[in-house]
Every structure is written in C-alpha cells, then in structure tokens.
Coordinates of C-alpha atoms and ligand atoms in Angstrom, one line a residue:
Chain A
M1 CA -32.7 -2.5 -24.1
A2 CA -34.4 -5.8 -23.9
L3 CA -35.2 -8.9 -21.9
T4 CA -33.3 -11.7 -23.6
F5 CA -33.7 -15.4 -23.4
A6 CA -31.0 -17.4 -25.0
N7 CA -31.3 -21.2 -25.3
V8 CA -33.0 -21.6 -22.0
S9 CA -33.8 -25.1 -20.6
Y10 CA -35.1 -26.0 -17.2
T11 CA -35.8 -29.3 -15.6
Y12 CA -37.6 -29.8 -12.2
S13 CA -36.3 -32.4 -9.7
E14 CA -33.2 -33.0 -11.7
G15 CA -31.7 -36.4 -11.2
L16 CA -34.7 -37.8 -9.5
P17 CA -36.9 -40.6 -11.0
Y18 CA -39.7 -38.1 -11.5
A19 CA -37.6 -35.3 -13.1
Q20 CA -39.7 -33.2 -15.4
R21 CA -38.3 -31.2 -18.4
A22 CA -40.4 -28.0 -18.3
L23 CA -38.5 -25.8 -20.9
K24 CA -36.4 -26.9 -23.9
D25 CA -34.1 -24.5 -25.6
V26 CA -36.3 -21.5 -25.6
S27 CA -35.0 -18.2 -27.0
C28 CA -36.7 -14.8 -27.4
E29 CA -36.2 -11.2 -27.0
V30 CA -38.7 -8.6 -25.6
E31 CA -38.0 -4.9 -26.1
R32 CA -39.1 -2.3 -23.5
G33 CA -42.5 -1.0 -24.7
D34 CA -43.4 -4.3 -26.3
L35 CA -46.3 -6.4 -25.3
A36 CA -45.3 -10.1 -25.7
V37 CA -47.9 -12.8 -25.2
I38 CA -46.8 -16.4 -24.4
L39 CA -49.3 -18.9 -25.3
G40 CA -49.5 -22.4 -24.4
P41 CA -51.9 -25.0 -22.8
T42 CA -51.7 -25.9 -19.1
G43 CA -48.5 -27.6 -18.3
S44 CA -46.6 -26.3 -21.4
G45 CA -44.1 -24.5 -19.1
K46 CA -45.4 -20.9 -19.1
S47 CA -45.1 -20.4 -15.4
T48 CA -41.7 -21.9 -15.4
L49 CA -40.6 -19.5 -18.2
L50 CA -41.7 -16.5 -16.1
R51 CA -39.9 -17.8 -13.0
V52 CA -36.8 -18.2 -15.0
A53 CA -37.3 -14.8 -16.6
A54 CA -37.6 -13.2 -13.1
G55 CA -34.5 -15.0 -11.9
L56 CA -36.4 -17.1 -9.3
L57 CA -35.2 -20.2 -11.0
A58 CA -31.8 -20.6 -12.4
P59 CA -31.8 -22.1 -15.9
E60 CA -30.1 -25.4 -16.3
V61 CA -28.7 -24.2 -19.7
G62 CA -28.8 -20.9 -21.3
T63 CA -28.9 -17.3 -20.1
V64 CA -31.4 -14.7 -19.2
L65 CA -30.3 -11.0 -19.6
I66 CA -32.2 -7.9 -18.5
D67 CA -30.9 -5.0 -20.5
G68 CA -27.6 -6.9 -20.9
E69 CA -27.3 -7.8 -17.2
P70 CA -27.8 -11.4 -15.9
V71 CA -31.0 -11.6 -13.9
Q72 CA -30.7 -12.3 -10.2
G73 CA -34.0 -12.9 -8.4
G74 CA -34.8 -10.6 -5.6
A75 CA -31.9 -8.3 -6.3
T76 CA -33.2 -7.6 -9.9
A77 CA -36.6 -6.9 -8.5
R78 CA -35.2 -4.5 -6.0
A79 CA -33.3 -2.7 -8.7
G80 CA -36.5 -2.3 -10.7
G81 CA -35.4 -4.7 -13.4
V82 CA -38.3 -7.1 -13.4
G83 CA -41.7 -7.3 -11.6
L84 CA -43.5 -10.6 -11.6
V85 CA -47.2 -10.9 -11.0
F86 CA -48.0 -14.5 -10.0
Q87 CA -51.0 -16.4 -10.8
S88 CA -53.8 -15.4 -8.4
P89 CA -51.6 -12.8 -6.8
E90 CA -54.4 -11.7 -4.6
T91 CA -53.7 -14.7 -2.4
Q92 CA -50.4 -13.0 -1.4
L93 CA -51.9 -9.8 0.1
F94 CA -51.0 -9.6 3.7
A95 CA -50.9 -6.0 5.1
E96 CA -53.6 -4.3 7.2
T97 CA -54.4 -1.7 4.5
V98 CA -54.3 -1.8 0.7
L99 CA -51.8 1.1 0.6
D100 CA -49.5 -0.5 3.1
D101 CA -49.5 -3.7 1.1
I102 CA -48.6 -1.9 -2.1
A103 CA -45.9 0.1 -0.4
F104 CA -44.2 -3.2 0.7
G105 CA -42.2 -3.4 -2.5
P106 CA -41.0 0.2 -2.8
R107 CA -40.0 0.0 1.0
N108 CA -37.9 -3.2 0.1
Q109 CA -36.3 -1.1 -2.6
G110 CA -35.0 1.3 0.1
L111 CA -37.4 4.1 -0.6
S112 CA -38.3 6.4 2.4
E113 CA -41.7 5.8 3.9
E114 CA -43.0 8.9 2.3
S115 CA -41.9 8.1 -1.3
A116 CA -43.0 4.5 -0.9
R117 CA -46.5 5.7 -0.1
Q118 CA -46.3 8.1 -3.0
H119 CA -45.4 5.4 -5.4
A120 CA -48.2 3.2 -3.9
V121 CA -50.8 5.9 -4.4
Q122 CA -49.7 6.4 -8.1
A123 CA -49.9 2.6 -8.6
L124 CA -53.4 2.5 -7.3
E125 CA -54.4 5.3 -9.8
T126 CA -52.6 3.3 -12.6
V127 CA -54.7 0.2 -11.9
G128 CA -57.8 2.4 -11.9
L129 CA -58.6 2.3 -8.1
D130 CA -59.5 5.5 -6.5
P131 CA -56.9 6.0 -3.7
S132 CA -59.4 8.0 -1.5
Q133 CA -61.7 5.0 -1.6
F134 CA -59.4 2.1 -1.4
A135 CA -56.1 3.2 0.3
E136 CA -57.2 2.5 3.8
R137 CA -59.3 -0.6 3.2
S138 CA -58.4 -4.0 4.3
P139 CA -56.9 -6.0 1.4
F140 CA -59.1 -9.1 2.6
G141 CA -62.4 -7.4 1.9
L142 CA -62.0 -6.7 -1.7
S143 CA -63.8 -8.2 -4.7
G144 CA -61.8 -10.7 -6.8
G145 CA -61.0 -8.1 -9.5
E146 CA -60.1 -5.4 -7.1
A147 CA -57.8 -7.6 -5.0
R148 CA -56.1 -8.8 -8.4
R149 CA -55.6 -5.1 -9.4
V150 CA -54.2 -4.2 -5.8
A151 CA -51.7 -7.1 -6.3
L152 CA -50.8 -5.7 -9.7
A153 CA -50.3 -2.3 -8.2
G154 CA -48.0 -3.9 -5.6
V155 CA -45.6 -4.8 -8.3
L156 CA -46.1 -1.6 -10.5
A157 CA -45.2 0.5 -7.6
M158 CA -41.7 -0.8 -7.9
S159 CA -41.5 0.6 -11.4
P160 CA -40.2 -2.5 -13.1
R161 CA -38.7 -2.1 -16.6
Y162 CA -40.2 -5.4 -17.5
L163 CA -43.5 -6.6 -16.2
L164 CA -44.3 -10.2 -16.2
L165 CA -47.8 -11.5 -15.6
D166 CA -48.9 -15.1 -15.2
E167 CA -52.5 -15.8 -16.4
P168 CA -53.6 -12.3 -15.2
T169 CA -57.3 -12.6 -16.1
A170 CA -57.8 -16.3 -14.9
G171 CA -60.9 -16.5 -12.6
L172 CA -62.1 -12.9 -13.3
D173 CA -65.5 -12.1 -14.5
G174 CA -66.2 -9.9 -17.6
S175 CA -65.9 -6.5 -15.9
G176 CA -62.9 -7.7 -13.8
R177 CA -61.2 -8.6 -17.1
R178 CA -61.9 -5.3 -18.8
D179 CA -60.6 -3.4 -15.7
L180 CA -57.4 -5.4 -15.7
A181 CA -56.8 -5.0 -19.4
A182 CA -57.2 -1.2 -18.9
A183 CA -54.7 -1.3 -16.1
L184 CA -52.2 -3.3 -18.2
A185 CA -52.6 -0.8 -21.0
A186 CA -51.6 1.9 -18.6
A187 CA -48.7 -0.1 -17.3
R188 CA -47.4 -0.6 -20.8
M189 CA -46.6 3.1 -21.0
H190 CA -43.6 2.5 -18.7
S191 CA -42.6 -1.1 -19.0
G192 CA -42.1 -4.0 -21.4
V193 CA -44.9 -6.4 -20.6
I194 CA -44.9 -10.2 -21.0
V195 CA -48.2 -11.9 -20.4
V196 CA -48.5 -15.6 -20.1
T197 CA -51.9 -17.2 -20.9
H198 CA -53.7 -20.2 -22.3
D199 CA -56.4 -17.9 -23.6
A200 CA -55.5 -16.3 -27.0
E201 CA -58.6 -14.3 -27.1
E202 CA -57.6 -11.9 -24.4
F203 CA -54.2 -10.6 -25.3
L204 CA -53.2 -11.7 -28.8
P205 CA -55.1 -8.7 -30.4
H206 CA -52.9 -6.2 -28.5
A207 CA -49.6 -8.1 -28.7
D208 CA -46.5 -7.1 -30.7
L209 CA -44.8 -10.3 -30.1
A210 CA -46.0 -13.9 -29.7
L211 CA -44.5 -17.2 -28.4
V212 CA -46.2 -20.5 -28.5
L213 CA -45.1 -23.2 -25.9
S214 CA -46.0 -26.8 -26.3
A215 CA -44.8 -29.3 -23.7
G216 CA -41.8 -27.1 -23.0
D217 CA -40.9 -26.6 -26.6
C218 CA -41.1 -23.2 -28.3
T219 CA -43.0 -23.9 -31.5
F220 CA -43.5 -20.4 -32.7
S221 CA -41.7 -17.1 -31.9
G222 CA -42.1 -14.0 -33.9
P223 CA -44.3 -11.0 -34.5
A224 CA -47.9 -11.5 -33.3
D225 CA -49.2 -10.7 -36.8
E226 CA -47.2 -13.5 -38.2
L227 CA -48.9 -15.9 -35.8
I228 CA -52.3 -14.6 -36.8
Q229 CA -51.4 -15.5 -40.4
R230 CA -50.4 -18.9 -39.4
P231 CA -53.2 -20.1 -37.0
A232 CA -52.1 -23.7 -37.5
A233 CA -49.3 -22.9 -35.0
L234 CA -51.9 -22.2 -32.5
A235 CA -54.1 -25.2 -33.2
D236 CA -51.0 -27.6 -33.1
A237 CA -50.2 -26.5 -29.7
G238 CA -53.8 -27.1 -28.6
I239 CA -54.8 -23.4 -28.2
R240 CA -58.1 -22.2 -29.4
P241 CA -57.8 -19.3 -31.8
P242 CA -59.7 -16.1 -31.0
A243 CA -63.3 -16.2 -32.2
V244 CA -62.8 -13.8 -35.1
L245 CA -59.9 -15.8 -36.4
E246 CA -61.7 -19.0 -36.0
T247 CA -64.6 -17.7 -37.9
M248 CA -62.2 -16.8 -40.8
I249 CA -60.5 -20.2 -40.7
R250 CA -64.0 -21.9 -40.9
A251 CA -64.8 -19.7 -43.8
Q252 CA -61.6 -20.7 -45.6
A253 CA -62.5 -24.3 -45.0
L254 CA -65.8 -23.6 -46.8
G255 CA -63.9 -22.2 -49.8
A256 CA -63.5 -18.5 -49.0
S257 CA -60.1 -17.0 -49.8
F258 CA -58.6 -14.1 -48.0
R259 CA -55.6 -12.0 -48.7
N260 CA -54.8 -12.0 -45.0
L261 CA -56.3 -13.0 -41.6
T262 CA -57.2 -10.6 -38.9
L263 CA -58.4 -10.4 -35.4
D264 CA -60.4 -7.2 -35.9
P265 CA -64.2 -7.9 -36.3
Q266 CA -64.6 -4.9 -38.6
D267 CA -61.7 -5.9 -40.9
A268 CA -62.8 -9.5 -40.8
A269 CA -66.5 -8.6 -41.8
A270 CA -65.0 -6.5 -44.8
L271 CA -62.8 -9.4 -45.9
L272 CA -65.8 -11.9 -45.7
V273 CA -67.9 -9.7 -47.8
A274 CA -65.0 -9.2 -50.3
A275 CA -64.4 -12.9 -50.5
R276 CA -68.1 -13.5 -51.1
E277 CA -68.3 -11.0 -53.9
A278 CA -65.1 -12.4 -55.5
R279 CA -66.7 -15.8 -55.6
A280 CA -69.9 -14.5 -57.2
Chain B
M1 CA -34.4 -22.0 -5.6
R2 CA -35.1 -25.6 -4.7
P3 CA -38.2 -27.3 -5.9
P4 CA -41.0 -28.1 -3.4
V5 CA -40.2 -31.1 -1.2
P6 CA -42.7 -33.9 -1.9
F7 CA -43.9 -34.5 1.7
G8 CA -43.1 -37.7 3.3
Q9 CA -40.8 -37.8 0.3
Y10 CA -43.0 -40.5 -1.3
V11 CA -41.3 -41.5 -4.5
P12 CA -44.0 -42.6 -7.0
I13 CA -42.2 -45.4 -8.8
E14 CA -42.8 -49.1 -9.4
S15 CA -40.9 -51.7 -7.3
P16 CA -41.6 -54.8 -5.3
V17 CA -41.2 -52.7 -2.1
H18 CA -43.7 -50.2 -3.4
R19 CA -46.1 -53.0 -4.1
L20 CA -45.8 -54.6 -0.7
E21 CA -49.0 -53.8 1.3
S22 CA -48.4 -51.0 3.9
R23 CA -49.4 -53.3 6.8
A24 CA -46.8 -55.8 5.7
K25 CA -44.2 -52.9 5.6
M26 CA -45.2 -51.8 9.1
G27 CA -44.8 -55.4 10.4
L28 CA -41.3 -55.5 8.9
I29 CA -40.4 -52.2 10.4
V30 CA -41.4 -53.6 13.8
G31 CA -39.1 -56.6 13.2
Y32 CA -36.4 -54.3 12.0
T33 CA -36.7 -52.1 15.1
A34 CA -36.7 -55.2 17.3
L35 CA -33.5 -56.4 15.5
L36 CA -31.7 -53.1 16.1
F37 CA -32.7 -52.8 19.8
G38 CA -32.6 -56.4 20.7
S39 CA -29.1 -57.3 19.7
D40 CA -26.4 -55.9 21.9
G41 CA -23.4 -56.1 19.6
F42 CA -22.3 -54.7 16.2
E43 CA -23.3 -58.0 14.6
G44 CA -26.9 -57.3 14.9
L45 CA -26.4 -53.7 13.5
I46 CA -24.4 -55.1 10.5
V47 CA -27.2 -57.6 9.7
G48 CA -29.7 -54.6 10.0
A49 CA -27.6 -52.5 7.8
L50 CA -27.4 -55.2 5.1
L51 CA -31.2 -55.8 5.2
A52 CA -31.8 -52.0 4.9
A53 CA -29.3 -51.7 2.0
L54 CA -31.0 -54.7 0.3
A55 CA -34.4 -53.0 0.7
I56 CA -33.3 -49.7 -0.7
A57 CA -31.7 -51.4 -3.7
I58 CA -34.9 -53.4 -4.4
S59 CA -37.0 -50.3 -3.9
R60 CA -35.1 -48.4 -6.7
V61 CA -35.3 -45.2 -4.6
P62 CA -32.2 -43.1 -5.0
W63 CA -29.7 -43.8 -2.2
R64 CA -29.4 -40.1 -1.1
L65 CA -33.2 -39.9 -0.2
P66 CA -33.2 -42.3 2.8
L67 CA -29.9 -40.8 3.8
R68 CA -31.2 -37.2 3.6
G69 CA -33.1 -37.7 6.8
L70 CA -29.8 -38.0 8.7
R71 CA -29.1 -34.2 8.2
A72 CA -31.9 -33.5 10.5
I73 CA -30.5 -35.7 13.3
A74 CA -26.8 -34.8 12.7
F75 CA -26.7 -32.9 16.0
L76 CA -28.3 -35.8 17.9
L77 CA -25.7 -38.2 16.4
A78 CA -22.8 -36.0 17.3
F79 CA -24.1 -35.7 20.8
T80 CA -24.6 -39.4 21.2
L81 CA -21.1 -40.1 20.0
L82 CA -19.4 -37.5 22.1
A83 CA -21.5 -38.3 25.3
H84 CA -20.1 -41.8 25.3
A85 CA -16.7 -41.2 23.9
L86 CA -15.6 -38.2 26.0
R87 CA -14.1 -38.9 29.4
W88 CA -13.1 -36.5 32.1
N89 CA -9.6 -37.4 33.3
P90 CA -9.9 -41.0 32.0
A91 CA -7.9 -43.5 33.9
T92 CA -7.6 -45.9 31.0
V93 CA -5.2 -45.4 28.0
T94 CA -6.8 -42.7 25.9
L95 CA -6.8 -42.2 22.2
I96 CA -6.8 -38.4 22.2
R97 CA -6.1 -36.0 25.1
I98 CA -6.9 -32.3 25.2
G99 CA -6.2 -31.1 28.8
P100 CA -8.2 -33.1 31.3
L101 CA -10.5 -34.3 28.4
G102 CA -9.9 -37.5 26.6
I103 CA -11.4 -40.0 24.3
D104 CA -11.1 -43.7 25.1
P105 CA -11.6 -46.6 22.6
D106 CA -14.2 -48.2 24.7
G107 CA -16.3 -45.0 24.9
L108 CA -15.8 -44.5 21.2
A109 CA -17.0 -48.0 20.4
T110 CA -20.1 -47.6 22.6
G111 CA -20.9 -44.1 21.1
S112 CA -20.5 -45.5 17.6
F113 CA -22.8 -48.4 18.5
F114 CA -25.6 -46.1 19.7
A115 CA -25.1 -43.6 16.9
L116 CA -25.2 -46.3 14.2
R117 CA -28.4 -47.8 15.7
I118 CA -30.1 -44.4 15.4
V119 CA -28.8 -44.0 11.9
L120 CA -30.1 -47.4 10.8
L121 CA -33.5 -46.7 12.5
V122 CA -33.9 -43.4 10.6
V123 CA -32.7 -44.8 7.3
G124 CA -34.8 -48.0 7.5
T125 CA -38.0 -46.4 8.7
S126 CA -37.7 -43.5 6.1
L127 CA -38.0 -46.2 3.4
L128 CA -41.5 -46.8 4.6
T129 CA -42.6 -43.3 3.8
L130 CA -40.4 -43.2 0.7
T131 CA -42.3 -46.2 -0.8
T132 CA -45.8 -45.8 0.6
S133 CA -48.2 -43.1 -0.3
P134 CA -49.6 -41.1 2.5
V135 CA -53.1 -42.5 1.8
Q136 CA -51.9 -46.1 1.9
L137 CA -50.0 -45.3 5.1
T138 CA -53.2 -43.9 6.9
D139 CA -55.2 -46.7 5.5
G140 CA -52.8 -49.3 6.9
L141 CA -52.8 -47.5 10.3
E142 CA -56.5 -47.5 10.4
R143 CA -56.8 -51.2 9.8
I144 CA -54.2 -51.9 12.4
M145 CA -55.9 -49.8 14.9
H146 CA -59.3 -51.3 14.0
P147 CA -59.7 -53.5 17.1
L148 CA -59.5 -50.3 19.2
E149 CA -63.0 -49.6 17.9
L150 CA -64.3 -52.1 20.5
L151 CA -62.9 -49.8 23.2
R152 CA -65.0 -46.9 21.6
V153 CA -61.8 -45.2 20.2
P154 CA -63.1 -43.3 17.1
V155 CA -60.7 -45.0 14.7
G156 CA -62.4 -43.9 11.5
E157 CA -62.3 -40.3 12.5
L158 CA -58.7 -40.4 13.6
A159 CA -57.8 -41.9 10.3
M160 CA -59.8 -39.3 8.4
M161 CA -58.1 -36.5 10.3
M162 CA -54.8 -38.1 9.6
T163 CA -55.6 -38.4 5.9
I164 CA -56.8 -34.7 5.7
A165 CA -53.7 -33.5 7.7
L166 CA -51.5 -35.5 5.3
R167 CA -53.3 -34.2 2.4
F168 CA -52.9 -30.7 3.6
I169 CA -49.2 -30.8 4.4
P170 CA -47.9 -30.9 0.8
T171 CA -50.3 -28.2 -0.3
T172 CA -49.3 -26.1 2.6
A173 CA -45.6 -26.6 1.9
E174 CA -46.2 -25.7 -1.7
E175 CA -48.2 -22.7 -0.9
A176 CA -45.6 -21.5 1.5
E177 CA -43.0 -21.9 -1.2
K178 CA -45.2 -19.9 -3.6
V179 CA -45.8 -17.1 -1.2
I180 CA -42.1 -16.9 -0.2
V181 CA -41.1 -16.7 -3.9
A182 CA -43.8 -14.1 -4.6
Q183 CA -42.7 -11.9 -1.7
S184 CA -39.1 -12.2 -2.6
S185 CA -39.9 -11.1 -6.1
R186 CA -41.4 -8.0 -4.4
G187 CA -37.9 -7.5 -2.9
A188 CA -38.5 -9.2 0.5
R189 CA -35.4 -10.5 2.2
F190 CA -35.5 -13.5 4.4
D191 CA -31.9 -14.2 5.1
E192 CA -30.6 -10.9 6.4
G193 CA -30.4 -9.1 9.8
G194 CA -30.7 -10.6 13.3
L195 CA -33.1 -13.1 14.6
F196 CA -35.9 -10.5 15.2
T197 CA -35.6 -8.9 11.7
R198 CA -35.7 -12.4 10.2
A199 CA -38.8 -13.3 12.2
R200 CA -40.5 -10.2 11.1
A201 CA -39.5 -10.7 7.5
Y202 CA -41.9 -13.9 7.6
I203 CA -44.9 -11.9 8.5
P204 CA -45.8 -11.3 4.8
V205 CA -45.6 -15.1 4.3
L206 CA -47.4 -16.3 7.4
V207 CA -50.4 -14.0 7.1
P208 CA -51.5 -14.9 3.5
L209 CA -50.6 -18.6 4.3
F210 CA -53.0 -18.7 7.2
V211 CA -55.8 -16.8 5.5
N212 CA -55.6 -19.1 2.5
L213 CA -55.4 -22.2 4.7
F214 CA -58.4 -21.3 6.7
R215 CA -60.3 -20.5 3.6
R216 CA -59.4 -23.8 2.1
A217 CA -60.2 -25.7 5.3
D218 CA -63.6 -24.0 5.3
E219 CA -64.3 -25.0 1.7
L220 CA -63.2 -28.6 2.4
A221 CA -65.6 -28.8 5.3
T222 CA -68.5 -27.5 3.3
A223 CA -67.7 -29.8 0.4
M224 CA -67.5 -32.8 2.8
E225 CA -70.9 -31.9 4.4
A226 CA -72.5 -31.3 0.9
R227 CA -71.4 -34.9 0.1
C228 CA -73.0 -36.1 3.3
Y229 CA -69.8 -37.0 5.3
R230 CA -71.0 -38.0 8.8
G231 CA -68.0 -39.5 10.6
G232 CA -66.2 -42.6 9.9
A233 CA -68.8 -45.1 10.9
G234 CA -69.9 -47.4 8.0
R235 CA -67.4 -45.8 5.6
T236 CA -66.2 -48.1 2.9
R237 CA -63.2 -47.8 0.6
L238 CA -63.1 -47.5 -3.1
H239 CA -59.8 -49.4 -3.5
E240 CA -59.9 -52.1 -0.9
S241 CA -56.2 -52.9 -0.2
R242 CA -55.7 -56.4 0.8
M243 CA -52.9 -58.5 2.3
R244 CA -52.2 -61.0 -0.5
A245 CA -50.2 -64.2 0.0
M246 CA -47.0 -62.5 -1.1
D247 CA -47.5 -59.8 1.5
W248 CA -48.1 -62.3 4.3
A249 CA -45.1 -64.4 3.3
T250 CA -42.7 -61.5 3.0
M251 CA -43.9 -60.0 6.4
L252 CA -43.8 -63.2 8.3
A253 CA -40.5 -64.5 6.9
G254 CA -38.9 -61.0 7.4
M255 CA -40.2 -60.6 10.9
S256 CA -39.3 -64.0 12.1
F257 CA -35.8 -63.7 10.7
M258 CA -35.3 -60.4 12.3
F259 CA -36.7 -61.5 15.7
A260 CA -34.5 -64.6 15.7
A261 CA -31.5 -62.5 14.8
A262 CA -32.4 -60.1 17.6
L263 CA -32.4 -63.0 20.1
V264 CA -29.2 -64.6 18.8
L265 CA -26.9 -61.6 18.1
Ligands
LIG301 N1 -42.4 -27.3 -8.6 C1 -42.5 -28.3 -9.7 N2 -41.9 -29.5 -9.4 C2 -42.0 -30.5 -10.4 N3 -42.5 -30.3 -11.6 C3 -43.2 -29.1 -11.8 C4 -43.1 -28.1 -10.9 N4 -43.8 -27.0 -11.4 C5 -44.2 -27.3 -12.6 N5 -43.8 -28.5 -12.9 C6 -44.1 -29.3 -14.2 O1 -43.5 -28.6 -15.2 C7 -44.3 -28.5 -16.3 C8 -44.5 -27.1 -16.7 O2 -45.3 -26.5 -15.7 P1 -45.7 -25.0 -15.7 O3 -44.6 -24.1 -16.0 O4 -46.4 -24.7 -14.4 O5 -46.8 -24.9 -16.9 P2 -48.0 -23.9 -17.1 O6 -47.7 -22.7 -16.4 O7 -47.8 -23.8 -18.6 O8 -49.2 -24.6 -16.8 C9 -45.6 -29.2 -16.0 O9 -45.4 -30.6 -16.6 C10 -45.5 -29.4 -14.5 O10 -46.1 -30.5 -14.1
LIG302 MG1 -49.0 -21.8 -15.0

C-alpha cells in the first residue's frame, strides 16, 4: 500500500518557445502512515509534483500509482485515494457556512446529506475547531489560521488515503502554525501524508521520508534521518537547515566532532557538551 | 489539464516584429485592414496572405498560435460561406443539389472570398497581440489617443484603466484555473449533467473568484493611493518607448505599399 512515483517528468507549455521543464525523472514511494516531506526552494517543482501526484496533471513520462492503481484526478479524489490541500486553500472556500463548505467533498463522493455532515463535523474536530462554535459561521469571517484549518478539514472529510499538502504553514503566524501542525498530526493517524515546503524547520523533525528537489531534479530521496546526517544535500539545493542542525554544522566547522547529527535540541546539547569534553 | 492561457497570447521572445514599436505595428494593421477591405478580388487577399505569412515567419511565433483564433470564429466562417453559397432553386448550373437547395460556383466563390477575408483579418491582427506585450499595447493606444485630451477626453485615466484591466485578466484566468482544479480535487464535476446542473457546478468556482478579486482590487486601490496616484495628468513613464527611424521606415513603407495595393487590386 503506497503512493508510488516512477521516473516522472513534466514540462509546462510543451512545444512552445517558453516551455518549462518542471520535473525531471523523479521517483519515490510513500507508504500509508508515513510522513514524507518534500523540500525545495521556490520554483523547484514542488507544487507540480503534488499536482501530478493527485492526477491533476498527467506526467509527460513515468507513472503515478496509488495503491497499485493509476491516479485519475477527480475520480481518484472521489474514491478517497488522494486529497490535495492547495497552497493558501482558504481562498477556495465558497459556501455559506463552514460545515456546508466542508461537506462539499463528501457530497461529491456520493454520501447522503446526513453522513456528509457527520464526516464534516468529525473533520472539524480533527483540525481542532469546536463544531458547536464554528459549524454555522461564515467561512469568510474566519482568521487566517482558522480558515486554513477549515480548508484542510474540507479535504480530510473525504477520508483520503494519501493527504498531499502544499506549503501548509505559509503565511500563518506562530499559533496558526502550531494549531495546523497539531491538526496534521491527527490526520496522520488515518492517511499517508506528503508535505511540500521550502521550510525545513517545520516538518523535517517529524518526517519519516525526505525528498529534495532542485530545479526539477530530485537530488536526495531517502529516510529523513539520512538527510539530517547529510546536511550538504540541503545546502546544495539552497534550503536553510533547521536551526539546531545549523548550530551543529557550525560547531563542526569550529572543530567539534559528532557521532551523529540531530534535530532534537536536548540531544544536540548533550552532543555538544560531549564533543567539548572529548576535546579537553 | 491544460496550462493557463497566457492572455492576449503574448509570446515573449525576441524578433524584429517584437522589436517594432507598438504604434508602428498598429499603423501596419491599419494598412493591412485597408488592403483586405479595399481590394475586390482574390489578388488582394493573396497579397495580404503572403504579407501575413512573411510577418509570422519573421516573428518566430509558432504557426498554430495565430491560427488558433480561428477556432473561435469557425461558426461565423461556416455561416459566411453557406450564406453566399447556398441557393434556393438556383437557376444557374449548380455544383451540388439536395432537393430544392443547391450550391452554385459563383456563390461559393463569393462565400470563400468573404470567409478568407475574415480569416486573414483575424490571423494578421492576432500577430499584434502575439508580439506586443499588453503594457506596450496600452501605451501605444494612449499615445495615439493623446490628441483627444484637447477635447477633454481623460486619455490618461482610460489608459490606466485599460492597463489595470489587462493586468488583471491573466491573474484572474490563472486564479479561475486554480480554483477549478482545487474544487475538482474535492470531487467537483464540471462536465456532467444538463445545462442547469453544469451552471450550478460553477458556483464553488465563481464565489471564491469574486471574493478574491474584490479583495485584490481593494488592495490595489489602497496601494495606488498610498503611492499618491492622482489620476493620469502629469504622469510620466519609466521606459519611454520611442518611434525610431526603423519603426517609421517600416510603418510608412508597409502602409503605403498596402494602401497602393488596395487601390490597384
Ligand atoms: N502553469 C504553469 N505554466 C508554466 N510554467 C509553470 C506553471 N506552473 C509552474 N511553472 C514553472 O514550473 C517550475 C516549477 O514550478 P512549481 O512546481 O510551482 O514550483 P514550486 O512549487 O517549488 O515553487 C517553475 O519554474 C515555474 O515557473
Ligand atoms: Mg509552489
């Protein structure tokens, strides 16, 4: 059971003078229950990768399989295969009430009005918004973080086996980020999650798998811990390492030597002290 | 899924046609239109077709782009052709006859003439938008309309409105595309059911589109005020586009050739 990318390439405006190769020969496999983080600077092809994964763009070369089946855009979404949360998804809310908006997806899946609403209420709870407070509110009067979580709930309500998120924390303040991270942790209980971001700080510490994209090329693909041990793969792609990791790299440059690198502040502190004692 | 249409289909590449000043191009279009409508035989259209083909070749724009506009007027073309070609109970010798309906060669020739004239007009003028950025285009129009300021026509404001509208069209098209894709990934279907069902299916697209558009327009207005925009009067340009000798020469030579051809052919 996995979402599989095999040798996927994609080119925008193919055949035109301004054709743009956005993905080159990308392969990866994300199991259900995994959190995969795809890192890359702006323009590296992250959003394109997600659109291809959701079957909204057909790859020029290669295949995308969801649990062994070829992905097919809206049909796969209705079948609960993939759910894609776009960048700034709050700009896509449209219904009169929050609950009605969230129930839109389940209704399209053919659920009865009653069970669509049930799914919607559950999804609201999953993202940490109290249904009794939010269900009947207008989606246009919410704060940025709340609206973002309502949009996430709109996708979660469709119970996708794989949840794809494009820059989910972009433009949120500190508390918005924390609430969203908690909502994602809850979502992870039911789905494989693929998060695309240019910010390694946010999701790398919780990731099982990591992929690094650089101008459409996949320059790293493997367990997240392997990426942490090879921070040059981040730097080469122009991604700033998480602060703890950066501190350790700078200590290394000053002569400290570590058995391994870590993102955990407590572990890092212990390693720094040990390195200092070893030198003395 | 098709990629978003770059509006006005401006193709940002380098070519002598792209470099030509927008006013010179507009002048040539005027001459071209005069040629197409001034000549009353196929000869004029053939000269026009050759000129258009030459311009497209020089512009290095892919051939299918100027031809793409024809799809939109396919119905108009078919109607023009048939309206002239079809005869009720034709007395003359007919090409094809179905019951009382017939097609006669003269009618077919006239129909083809008018249809070809429309084809050439569309293909030729689309080269203007294919090789001129929207900003250059409005700039050129503003300069041409400049004398109207004497008649108290607010040319500056009109041009600013046009620039902003043009500026918003690609963003809006892009945004519409995004919202359509987003809602279809939530299972929305846009291509099923009758007319009413289809129209209803677009509500989840139109509502966010309008909300976002108004929000953006409001932000733009605030930003313009914050930077002290007070109408068009006294505005200057950062990149003053000028008619160079080459632009004048190309425009005048092209225009006089086409006007002459229109008179002769
Ligand atoms: N609709 C499009 N048409 C043409 N080029 C595009 C389109 N969308 C993205 N691109 C180009 O493809 C490349 C990858 O874009 P994208 O996947 O959006 O990157 P990211 O999400 O990592 O910022 C960029 O160079 C971008 O300019
Ligand atoms: Mg992106």
